[in-house]
């Protein structure tokens, strides 16, 4: 096995590490410092974990930083993954990403990508005269702000269950809470979002 | 998971995520490779032999020619030591002993018998 093969984006001509290997098998190889296995795992999941990080942080650069830090941590200390764990790799790594996002939020001032005043301007008469694309942009901004206003745990629960498609039980495991607590977080998140959006839509 | 409100669900689905940098994965892989190389270098350094007197002599005598030369020198030394003059009791005569021949017999005189401890001549040697 070529442990120190040069790496590039189109892995790995001549590598004997198959792309069909499961995440858990790749992790076992990574624990033996197999860079090709690491490259395959990274390419397989970086989009997914980046999306989760972005939906938590609402900053592209911060989300990229988190993904980079987490994967490098995995490379440096692959033994933090326990092969006999019941959790799948993705469930386990979701938790690492979420914790890193929480740390990032504590370190940096939360990002507000849009000026709230700008969004409230949609209530003016000129909103009707905007193109459908512009109206859609405003709706997206309004939704983003509503999501940002959600408490961190509610937003995480929504991200895992709605955007990442995890079952409630799996999401509860990621967040290290019981199923009822997760359902409660989801319910409150939906209610808050509906209320927030209805309020701004009502003002339109 | 489905949201009970179709309008909210539609909006949530439409919420886009900006594409990540195309260099992100390459950067991570490059950093991982660099860290691996640094670790390998560190390991190589830690297992490199340190020069000690023991390793110095071991390396010298591990060469067959040196070992052979050392053996020859050792044998010569032993032979010379065996052939050194001895007194009647078989003990090696001290290096400061002066040998004199008298009537074909070898008689030994110890130089120290005639010289005081501070090096001054105290008697007749002959």
Short mmCIF file of C-alpha atoms in Angstrom, two decimals:
data_model
loop_
_atom_site.label_atom_id
_atom_site.label_comp_id
_atom_site.label_asym_id
_atom_site.label_seq_id
_atom_site.Cartn_x
_atom_site.Cartn_y
_atom_site.Cartn_z
CA UNK A 1 0.00 0.00 0.00
CA UNK A 2 1.40 3.36 -0.94
CA UNK A 3 1.18 5.32 2.26
CA UNK A 4 3.00 8.35 1.05
CA UNK A 5 1.75 8.72 -2.47
CA UNK A 6 1.47 12.25 -3.74
CA UNK A 7 -2.00 13.64 -3.45
CA UNK A 8 -4.09 15.58 -5.85
CA UNK A 9 -7.69 16.31 -6.40
CA UNK A 10 -8.25 13.43 -8.78
CA UNK A 11 -7.08 10.75 -6.56
CA UNK A 12 -5.30 8.33 -7.03
CA UNK A 13 -4.07 6.80 -10.20
CA UNK A 14 -2.69 3.38 -9.44
CA UNK A 15 -3.84 3.45 -5.86
CA UNK A 16 -4.95 0.21 -4.38
CA UNK A 17 -7.43 1.98 -2.12
CA UNK A 18 -10.86 1.57 -3.64
CA UNK A 19 -13.44 4.31 -3.73
CA UNK A 20 -16.05 1.69 -2.93
CA UNK A 21 -14.74 1.08 0.56
CA UNK A 22 -17.03 2.00 3.42
CA UNK A 23 -16.30 5.03 5.58
CA UNK A 24 -15.44 2.79 8.47
CA UNK A 25 -12.94 0.78 6.41
CA UNK A 26 -11.38 3.99 5.18
CA UNK A 27 -11.07 5.14 8.78
CA UNK A 28 -9.24 1.93 9.65
CA UNK A 29 -6.80 2.69 6.82
CA UNK A 30 -6.45 6.30 7.94
CA UNK A 31 -5.48 5.01 11.36
CA UNK A 32 -2.55 3.39 9.55
CA UNK A 33 -1.71 6.78 8.05
CA UNK A 34 -3.02 5.96 4.58
CA UNK A 35 -3.25 9.28 2.77
CA UNK A 36 -5.23 7.89 -0.14
CA UNK A 37 -7.95 6.68 2.19
CA UNK A 38 -7.99 10.12 3.78
CA UNK A 39 -8.31 11.77 0.36
CA UNK A 40 -11.24 9.54 -0.59
CA UNK A 41 -13.04 10.21 2.67
CA UNK A 42 -12.46 13.94 2.30
CA UNK A 43 -13.81 14.05 -1.23
CA UNK A 44 -16.77 11.91 -0.31
CA UNK A 45 -17.95 14.07 2.58
CA UNK A 46 -16.50 17.57 2.36
CA UNK A 47 -19.57 19.02 0.61
CA UNK A 48 -21.94 17.61 3.17
CA UNK A 49 -19.95 18.81 6.17
CA UNK A 50 -19.32 22.19 4.58
CA UNK A 51 -23.06 22.67 4.06
CA UNK A 52 -23.77 21.85 7.68
CA UNK A 53 -21.05 24.21 8.85
CA UNK A 54 -22.32 26.98 6.59
CA UNK A 55 -25.92 26.58 7.77
CA UNK A 56 -24.65 26.83 11.32
CA UNK A 57 -22.24 29.74 10.87
CA UNK A 58 -23.63 31.58 7.81
CA UNK A 59 -20.10 32.43 6.71
CA UNK A 60 -18.36 30.73 3.85
CA UNK A 61 -14.85 31.32 5.15
CA UNK A 62 -15.71 30.23 8.69
CA UNK A 63 -17.44 27.12 7.38
CA UNK A 64 -14.39 26.27 5.26
CA UNK A 65 -12.12 26.84 8.26
CA UNK A 66 -14.19 24.47 10.35
CA UNK A 67 -14.16 21.74 7.71
CA UNK A 68 -10.42 22.12 7.28
CA UNK A 69 -9.71 22.07 11.01
CA UNK A 70 -11.90 19.03 11.58
CA UNK A 71 -10.43 16.97 8.75
CA UNK A 72 -6.88 17.86 9.75
CA UNK A 73 -7.71 16.91 13.33
CA UNK A 74 -8.97 13.60 12.00
CA UNK A 75 -5.71 13.12 10.10
CA UNK A 76 -3.54 14.04 13.08
CA UNK A 77 -5.43 11.97 15.60
CA UNK A 78 -7.30 9.23 13.75
CA UNK A 79 -7.45 7.17 16.92
CA UNK A 80 -10.21 9.41 18.25
CA UNK A 81 -12.45 7.30 15.99
CA UNK A 82 -13.33 4.11 17.80
CA UNK A 83 -14.01 1.31 15.37
CA UNK A 84 -16.17 -0.56 17.86
CA UNK A 85 -18.43 2.44 18.29
CA UNK A 86 -22.06 1.96 17.34
CA UNK A 87 -22.12 5.28 15.54
CA UNK A 88 -21.41 5.50 11.83
CA UNK A 89 -18.57 7.70 10.66
CA UNK A 90 -20.92 10.43 9.43
CA UNK A 91 -22.91 10.54 12.66
CA UNK A 92 -19.68 10.77 14.62
CA UNK A 93 -18.17 13.42 12.36
CA UNK A 94 -21.35 15.52 12.41
CA UNK A 95 -20.79 15.86 16.14
CA UNK A 96 -17.20 16.97 15.60
CA UNK A 97 -18.28 19.55 13.03
CA UNK A 98 -21.07 20.89 15.24
CA UNK A 99 -18.75 21.22 18.23
CA UNK A 100 -16.20 23.01 16.07
CA UNK A 101 -18.93 25.39 14.86
CA UNK A 102 -19.95 26.13 18.44
CA UNK A 103 -16.32 26.87 19.29
CA UNK A 104 -16.02 29.08 16.22
CA UNK A 105 -19.14 31.00 17.17
CA UNK A 106 -17.71 31.61 20.63
CA UNK A 107 -14.42 32.85 19.20
CA UNK A 108 -15.85 35.17 16.61
CA UNK A 109 -18.70 37.59 16.56
CA UNK A 110 -21.69 35.97 14.88
CA UNK A 111 -21.95 37.00 11.27
CA UNK A 112 -24.94 38.95 10.09
CA UNK A 113 -24.85 38.67 6.33
CA UNK A 114 -27.73 40.96 5.65
CA UNK A 115 -28.80 44.25 7.02
CA UNK A 116 -32.16 43.75 8.65
CA UNK A 117 -33.28 47.21 7.61
CA UNK A 118 -32.64 46.31 4.01
CA UNK A 119 -34.97 43.33 4.33
CA UNK A 120 -37.71 45.32 5.98
CA UNK A 121 -37.64 47.58 2.97
CA UNK A 122 -39.52 44.91 1.10
CA UNK A 123 -42.62 46.18 2.83
CA UNK A 124 -42.45 49.32 0.83
CA UNK A 125 -44.59 49.83 -2.25
CA UNK A 126 -41.59 49.33 -4.47
CA UNK A 127 -41.44 45.63 -3.51
CA UNK A 128 -44.20 44.82 -5.99
CA UNK A 129 -42.23 46.40 -8.76
CA UNK A 130 -39.18 44.22 -8.15
CA UNK A 131 -38.41 41.36 -10.50
CA UNK A 132 -39.27 37.87 -9.34
CA UNK A 133 -35.57 37.15 -8.89
CA UNK A 134 -35.14 40.16 -6.64
CA UNK A 135 -38.21 39.18 -4.66
CA UNK A 136 -36.80 35.69 -4.26
CA UNK A 137 -33.50 37.12 -3.05
CA UNK A 138 -35.31 39.10 -0.42
CA UNK A 139 -37.23 36.04 0.71
CA UNK A 140 -33.95 34.14 1.05
CA UNK A 141 -32.43 36.91 3.10
CA UNK A 142 -35.48 37.00 5.33
CA UNK A 143 -35.33 33.24 5.86
CA UNK A 144 -31.61 33.36 6.57
CA UNK A 145 -32.16 36.00 9.21
CA UNK A 146 -34.97 33.96 10.75
CA UNK A 147 -32.69 30.91 10.90
CA UNK A 148 -29.92 32.97 12.43
CA UNK A 149 -32.24 34.16 15.14
CA UNK A 150 -32.96 30.59 16.19
CA UNK A 151 -31.15 29.39 19.30
CA UNK A 152 -28.11 27.31 18.44
CA UNK A 153 -29.53 23.94 19.46
CA UNK A 154 -32.81 24.49 17.61
CA UNK A 155 -30.92 25.43 14.48
CA UNK A 156 -28.67 22.37 14.80
CA UNK A 157 -31.67 20.08 15.22
CA UNK A 158 -33.31 21.57 12.15
CA UNK A 159 -30.12 21.32 10.10
CA UNK A 160 -29.53 17.69 10.98
CA UNK A 161 -33.11 16.51 10.48
CA UNK A 162 -34.25 18.67 7.58
CA UNK A 163 -31.17 19.51 5.55
CA UNK A 164 -28.99 16.50 6.35
CA UNK A 165 -31.91 14.08 6.35
CA UNK A 166 -30.96 12.32 9.55
CA UNK A 167 -33.61 10.36 11.36
CA UNK A 168 -34.64 11.82 14.67
CA UNK A 169 -32.89 9.11 16.64
CA UNK A 170 -29.62 9.62 14.76
CA UNK A 171 -29.85 13.40 15.16
CA UNK A 172 -30.49 12.94 18.88
CA UNK A 173 -27.34 10.81 19.10
CA UNK A 174 -25.32 13.44 17.27
CA UNK A 175 -26.54 16.10 19.68
CA UNK A 176 -26.18 13.77 22.64
CA UNK A 177 -29.74 14.32 23.78
CA UNK A 178 -32.74 12.03 24.07
CA UNK A 179 -35.37 11.67 21.40
CA UNK A 180 -38.02 13.71 23.19
CA UNK A 181 -35.64 16.60 23.71
CA UNK A 182 -34.83 16.57 20.00
CA UNK A 183 -38.49 16.55 19.02
CA UNK A 184 -39.08 19.45 21.34
CA UNK A 185 -36.22 21.42 19.77
CA UNK A 186 -37.62 20.74 16.30
CA UNK A 187 -41.11 21.80 17.28
CA UNK A 188 -39.88 25.05 18.78
CA UNK A 189 -37.67 25.74 15.78
CA UNK A 190 -40.56 25.34 13.34
CA UNK A 191 -42.85 27.47 15.45
CA UNK A 192 -40.27 30.22 15.74
CA UNK A 193 -39.59 30.18 12.02
CA UNK A 194 -43.28 30.27 11.11
CA UNK A 195 -43.93 33.11 13.49
CA UNK A 196 -40.93 35.08 12.35
CA UNK A 197 -41.72 34.67 8.66
CA UNK A 198 -45.45 35.29 9.11
CA UNK A 199 -44.64 38.47 10.99
CA UNK A 200 -42.50 39.88 8.18
CA UNK A 201 -44.83 38.59 5.49
CA UNK A 202 -47.77 40.13 7.30
CA UNK A 203 -46.01 43.42 7.27
CA UNK A 204 -45.54 43.17 3.51
CA UNK B 1 -38.01 15.12 8.00
CA UNK B 2 -40.96 16.95 6.59
CA UNK B 3 -42.07 20.32 7.82
CA UNK B 4 -45.80 20.43 8.40
CA UNK B 5 -46.03 23.77 6.66
CA UNK B 6 -45.57 23.30 2.86
CA UNK B 7 -44.80 26.98 2.32
CA UNK B 8 -42.09 26.97 4.99
CA UNK B 9 -40.71 23.71 3.66
CA UNK B 10 -40.55 25.16 0.17
CA UNK B 11 -38.65 28.17 1.45
CA UNK B 12 -36.24 26.08 3.49
CA UNK B 13 -35.50 23.90 0.49
CA UNK B 14 -34.87 26.94 -1.67
CA UNK B 15 -32.31 28.32 0.73
CA UNK B 16 -29.01 28.02 -1.06
CA UNK B 17 -25.53 27.47 0.30
CA UNK B 18 -22.66 29.24 -1.48
CA UNK B 19 -20.27 26.84 -3.12
CA UNK B 20 -17.17 26.08 -1.15
CA UNK B 21 -13.82 27.04 -2.54
CA UNK B 22 -12.61 24.54 -5.14
CA UNK B 23 -9.23 24.71 -3.41
CA UNK B 24 -10.53 23.64 -0.03
CA UNK B 25 -9.93 19.93 -0.50
CA UNK B 26 -6.58 20.50 -2.16
CA UNK B 27 -5.50 22.72 0.71
CA UNK B 28 -6.50 20.12 3.27
CA UNK B 29 -4.68 17.38 1.39
CA UNK B 30 -1.60 19.54 0.96
CA UNK B 31 -1.53 20.34 4.66
CA UNK B 32 -2.02 16.70 5.55
CA UNK B 33 0.84 15.72 3.24
CA UNK B 34 3.09 18.39 4.70
CA UNK B 35 2.31 17.27 8.22
CA UNK B 36 3.01 13.67 7.28
CA UNK B 37 6.37 14.63 5.78
CA UNK B 38 7.26 16.61 8.89
CA UNK B 39 6.32 13.67 11.09
CA UNK B 40 8.38 11.29 8.97
CA UNK B 41 11.37 13.62 9.20
CA UNK B 42 10.94 13.83 12.95
CA UNK B 43 10.79 10.05 13.25
CA UNK B 44 13.89 9.66 11.08
CA UNK B 45 15.71 12.16 13.27
CA UNK B 46 14.70 10.42 16.46
CA UNK B 47 16.01 7.04 15.28
CA UNK B 48 19.30 8.43 13.88
CA UNK B 49 22.25 6.97 15.81
CA UNK B 50 23.92 9.34 18.22
CA UNK B 51 27.71 9.36 18.27
CA UNK B 52 29.01 8.06 21.58
CA UNK B 53 32.38 6.64 22.54
CA UNK B 54 30.86 3.19 22.57
CA UNK B 55 29.40 3.58 19.09
CA UNK B 56 32.66 5.13 17.91
CA UNK B 57 34.74 2.14 19.01
CA UNK B 58 32.10 -0.28 17.84
CA UNK B 59 32.16 1.28 14.39
CA UNK B 60 35.95 1.21 14.28
CA UNK B 61 36.35 -2.40 15.36
CA UNK B 62 33.53 -3.58 13.20
CA UNK B 63 35.87 -3.08 10.23
CA UNK B 64 37.76 -6.38 9.64
CA UNK B 65 41.03 -4.70 8.72
CA UNK B 66 41.03 -2.67 11.91
CA UNK B 67 40.18 -5.72 13.98
CA UNK B 68 43.03 -7.66 12.32
CA UNK B 69 45.52 -4.83 12.91
CA UNK B 70 44.41 -4.56 16.51
CA UNK B 71 44.90 -8.31 16.97
CA UNK B 72 48.43 -8.12 15.53
CA UNK B 73 49.32 -5.22 17.82
CA UNK B 74 47.91 -7.07 20.79
CA UNK B 75 49.91 -10.22 19.94
CA UNK B 76 53.12 -8.20 19.53
CA UNK B 77 52.50 -6.53 22.86
CA UNK B 78 51.98 -9.87 24.58
CA UNK B 79 55.15 -11.31 23.04
CA UNK B 80 57.20 -8.30 24.07
CA UNK B 81 55.78 -8.47 27.54
CA UNK B 82 56.64 -12.15 27.76
CA UNK B 83 60.25 -11.46 26.78
CA UNK B 84 60.87 -8.65 29.29
CA UNK B 85 63.72 -9.30 31.75
CA UNK B 86 62.78 -10.78 35.07
CA UNK B 87 64.70 -11.09 38.32
CA UNK B 88 65.48 -14.35 40.05
CA UNK B 89 62.01 -14.57 41.48
CA UNK B 90 60.45 -14.25 38.05
CA UNK B 91 59.07 -10.80 38.65
CA UNK B 92 59.45 -8.15 35.99
CA UNK B 93 62.46 -5.92 36.61
CA UNK B 94 61.52 -2.32 37.19
CA UNK B 95 62.06 0.02 34.28
CA UNK B 96 64.58 2.00 36.29
CA UNK B 97 66.77 -1.07 36.83
CA UNK B 98 70.23 -0.99 35.30
CA UNK B 99 71.68 -4.26 34.19
CA UNK B 100 75.39 -4.85 34.34
CA UNK B 101 77.37 -7.79 33.08
CA UNK B 102 80.04 -9.27 35.38
CA UNK B 103 81.95 -12.38 34.55
CA UNK B 104 79.30 -13.49 32.17
CA UNK B 105 76.64 -13.38 34.86
CA UNK B 106 73.83 -10.95 34.73
CA UNK B 107 73.48 -8.98 37.89
CA UNK B 108 70.75 -6.49 38.47
CA UNK B 109 71.18 -3.25 40.37
CA UNK B 110 68.29 -1.10 41.18
CA UNK B 111 68.98 2.49 40.36
CA UNK B 112 66.74 3.56 43.18
CA UNK B 113 69.12 1.93 45.67
CA UNK B 114 71.67 4.62 44.89
CA UNK B 115 69.52 7.65 44.51
CA UNK B 116 67.61 9.32 47.26
CA UNK B 117 63.97 10.10 46.90
CA UNK B 118 64.82 13.65 45.86
CA UNK B 119 67.06 12.42 43.05
CA UNK B 120 70.49 13.10 44.71
CA UNK B 121 73.28 10.55 44.20
CA UNK B 122 74.02 8.87 47.51
CA UNK B 123 76.66 6.25 46.89
CA UNK B 124 79.00 4.42 44.55
CA UNK B 125 77.36 2.75 41.72
CA UNK B 126 80.53 0.89 40.69
#
